[in-house]
PDB file of C-alpha atoms in Angstrom:
ATOM      1  CA  MET A 262      26.220  -4.989 -22.644  1.00  0.00           C
ATOM      2  CA  THR A 263      23.481  -2.912 -21.224  1.00  0.00           C
ATOM      3  CA  ASP A 264      20.909  -5.160 -18.547  1.00  0.00           C
ATOM      4  CA  THR A 265      17.164  -3.474 -19.513  1.00  0.00           C
ATOM      5  CA  PRO A 266      14.680  -4.010 -16.996  1.00  0.00           C
ATOM      6  CA  PRO A 267      11.894  -6.413 -18.210  1.00  0.00           C
ATOM      7  CA  ALA A 268       9.273  -4.622 -19.990  1.00  0.00           C
ATOM      8  CA  THR A 269       7.089  -6.903 -17.769  1.00  0.00           C
ATOM      9  CA  PRO A 270       5.744  -7.074 -13.754  1.00  0.00           C
ATOM     10  CA  PRO A 271       5.994 -10.258 -12.313  1.00  0.00           C
ATOM     11  CA  ASP A 272       3.481 -12.340 -11.706  1.00  0.00           C
ATOM     12  CA  ARG A 273       3.668 -12.757  -7.911  1.00  0.00           C
ATOM     13  CA  ILE A 274       4.590  -9.321  -5.898  1.00  0.00           C
ATOM     14  CA  ALA A 275       4.223  -8.627  -2.316  1.00  0.00           C
ATOM     15  CA  SER A 276       5.045  -5.337  -0.403  1.00  0.00           C
ATOM     16  CA  HIS A 277       6.125  -6.735   2.515  1.00  0.00           C
ATOM     17  CA  PRO A 278      10.329  -6.927   2.861  1.00  0.00           C
ATOM     18  CA  SER A 279       9.250 -10.067   5.173  1.00  0.00           C
ATOM     19  CA  SER A 280       7.496 -11.975   1.952  1.00  0.00           C
ATOM     20  CA  PRO A 281       9.198 -14.430  -0.533  1.00  0.00           C
ATOM     21  CA  PHE A 282       8.110 -12.865  -3.208  1.00  0.00           C
ATOM     22  CA  TYR A 283       8.561  -9.198  -2.386  1.00  0.00           C
ATOM     23  CA  ASN A 284      10.883  -7.321  -4.986  1.00  0.00           C
ATOM     24  CA  ALA A 285      12.133  -4.184  -3.567  1.00  0.00           C
ATOM     25  CA  GLU A 286      13.645  -3.283  -7.726  1.00  0.00           C
ATOM     26  CA  ALA A 287      10.276  -3.782  -9.688  1.00  0.00           C
ATOM     27  CA  LEU A 288       8.456  -1.684  -6.631  1.00  0.00           C
ATOM     28  CA  GLU A 289      10.811   0.522  -7.046  1.00  0.00           C
ATOM     29  CA  ARG A 290       9.333   0.828 -11.235  1.00  0.00           C
ATOM     30  CA  GLY A 291       5.783   1.776  -9.711  1.00  0.00           C
ATOM     31  CA  ILE A 292       3.426  -1.049 -10.623  1.00  0.00           C
ATOM     32  CA  GLY A 293       0.349   0.239 -11.745  1.00  0.00           C
ATOM     33  CA  VAL A 294      -2.932  -2.564 -10.655  1.00  0.00           C
ATOM     34  CA  ARG A 295      -6.177  -3.218 -12.578  1.00  0.00           C
ATOM     35  CA  PHE A 296      -8.585  -5.216 -10.436  1.00  0.00           C
ATOM     36  CA  LYS A 297     -12.036  -6.275 -12.434  1.00  0.00           C
ATOM     37  CA  ASP A 298     -11.915  -2.909 -14.977  1.00  0.00           C
ATOM     38  CA  ALA A 299     -10.992  -0.900 -11.466  1.00  0.00           C
ATOM     39  CA  GLU A 300      -7.451   0.795 -11.068  1.00  0.00           C
ATOM     40  CA  ARG A 301      -6.406   0.290  -7.373  1.00  0.00           C
ATOM     41  CA  THR A 302      -3.883   1.631  -4.960  1.00  0.00           C
ATOM     42  CA  ASP A 303      -4.018  -0.197  -1.724  1.00  0.00           C
ATOM     43  CA  VAL A 304      -2.843  -3.268  -3.114  1.00  0.00           C
ATOM     44  CA  ASP A 305      -0.792  -4.947  -0.757  1.00  0.00           C
ATOM     45  CA  GLU A 306       0.023  -8.236  -3.164  1.00  0.00           C
ATOM     46  CA  TYR A 307      -0.734 -10.153  -5.828  1.00  0.00           C
ATOM     47  CA  CYS A 308      -1.346 -12.461  -8.130  1.00  0.00           C
ATOM     48  CA  ILE A 309      -1.502 -12.583 -12.002  1.00  0.00           C
ATOM     49  CA  SER A 310      -1.133 -16.832 -12.323  1.00  0.00           C
ATOM     50  CA  GLU A 311      -3.550 -17.464  -9.584  1.00  0.00           C
ATOM     51  CA  GLY A 312      -6.193 -14.149 -10.382  1.00  0.00           C
ATOM     52  CA  TRP A 313      -6.699 -12.109  -7.027  1.00  0.00           C
ATOM     53  CA  ILE A 314      -5.211  -9.169  -4.878  1.00  0.00           C
ATOM     54  CA  ARG A 315      -5.152  -8.895  -1.435  1.00  0.00           C
ATOM     55  CA  VAL A 316      -6.260  -5.729   0.650  1.00  0.00           C
ATOM     56  CA  ALA A 317      -5.432  -4.178   3.875  1.00  0.00           C
ATOM     57  CA  LEU A 318      -8.348  -4.452   5.908  1.00  0.00           C
ATOM     58  CA  GLY A 319      -9.791  -1.187   7.075  1.00  0.00           C
ATOM     59  CA  LYS A 320      -7.322  -0.182   9.725  1.00  0.00           C
ATOM     60  CA  LYS A 321      -7.622  -2.794  11.521  1.00  0.00           C
ATOM     61  CA  VAL A 322      -3.820  -4.948  12.994  1.00  0.00           C
ATOM     62  CA  ASP A 323      -2.649  -7.806  13.831  1.00  0.00           C
ATOM     63  CA  ARG A 324      -1.469  -8.762  17.554  1.00  0.00           C
ATOM     64  CA  LYS A 325       2.212  -7.870  15.936  1.00  0.00           C
ATOM     65  CA  GLY A 326       1.140  -4.640  14.005  1.00  0.00           C
ATOM     66  CA  ALA A 327       1.208  -5.897  10.314  1.00  0.00           C
ATOM     67  CA  ALA A 328      -2.891  -4.038   8.331  1.00  0.00           C
ATOM     68  CA  LEU A 329      -5.274  -7.128   8.332  1.00  0.00           C
ATOM     69  CA  THR A 330      -5.669  -8.229   4.813  1.00  0.00           C
ATOM     70  CA  ILE A 331      -8.027 -10.110   2.903  1.00  0.00           C
ATOM     71  CA  LYS A 332      -8.352 -12.285  -0.574  1.00  0.00           C
ATOM     72  CA  LEU A 333     -10.267 -10.948  -3.792  1.00  0.00           C
ATOM     73  CA  THR A 334     -10.793 -13.259  -6.344  1.00  0.00           C
ATOM     74  CA  GLY A 335     -11.014 -11.871 -10.244  1.00  0.00           C
ATOM     75  CA  PRO A 336      -8.962 -10.464 -13.000  1.00  0.00           C
ATOM     76  CA  VAL A 337      -6.133  -8.539 -12.998  1.00  0.00           C
ATOM     77  CA  GLU A 338      -3.736  -7.039 -14.906  1.00  0.00           C
ATOM     78  CA  VAL A 339      -0.938  -5.233 -13.967  1.00  0.00           C
ATOM     79  CA  TRP A 340       1.577  -2.707 -16.418  1.00  0.00           C
ATOM     80  CA  TYR A 341       5.317  -0.681 -14.830  1.00  0.00           C
ATOM     81  CA  ARG A 342       4.263   2.839 -13.908  1.00  0.00           C
ATOM     82  CA  ASP A 343       7.500   4.541 -15.964  1.00  0.00           C
ATOM     83  CA  LEU A 344       6.442   3.057 -19.524  1.00  0.00           C
ATOM     84  CA  PRO A 345       3.112   3.850 -21.029  1.00  0.00           C
ATOM     85  CA  LYS A 346       0.224   1.577 -20.489  1.00  0.00           C
ATOM     86  CA  GLU A 347      -0.552   0.207 -23.940  1.00  0.00           C
ATOM     87  CA  ILE A 348      -3.621   0.705 -25.271  1.00  0.00           C
ATOM     88  CA  ASP A 349      -5.959  -1.378 -26.731  1.00  0.00           C
TER      89      ASP A 349
END
């Protein structure tokens, strides 16, 4: 019996390993994010059900060296890049 990976990404995921929503397996597959009808490649974290993404705020960092982020709200669509994207 083989385990097939899920066809849809998780509802919430973060790219920073210290986050409780970090998922290395999903990130290795590659996740595409569309936010407000534009594909984004700079997303650090997203939540589909709450409708927001978190992106870096330029090159600004906090005192520990982590990038400062800003939360943007709106419609979020995600898909795995290793699967063909569904066409409506």
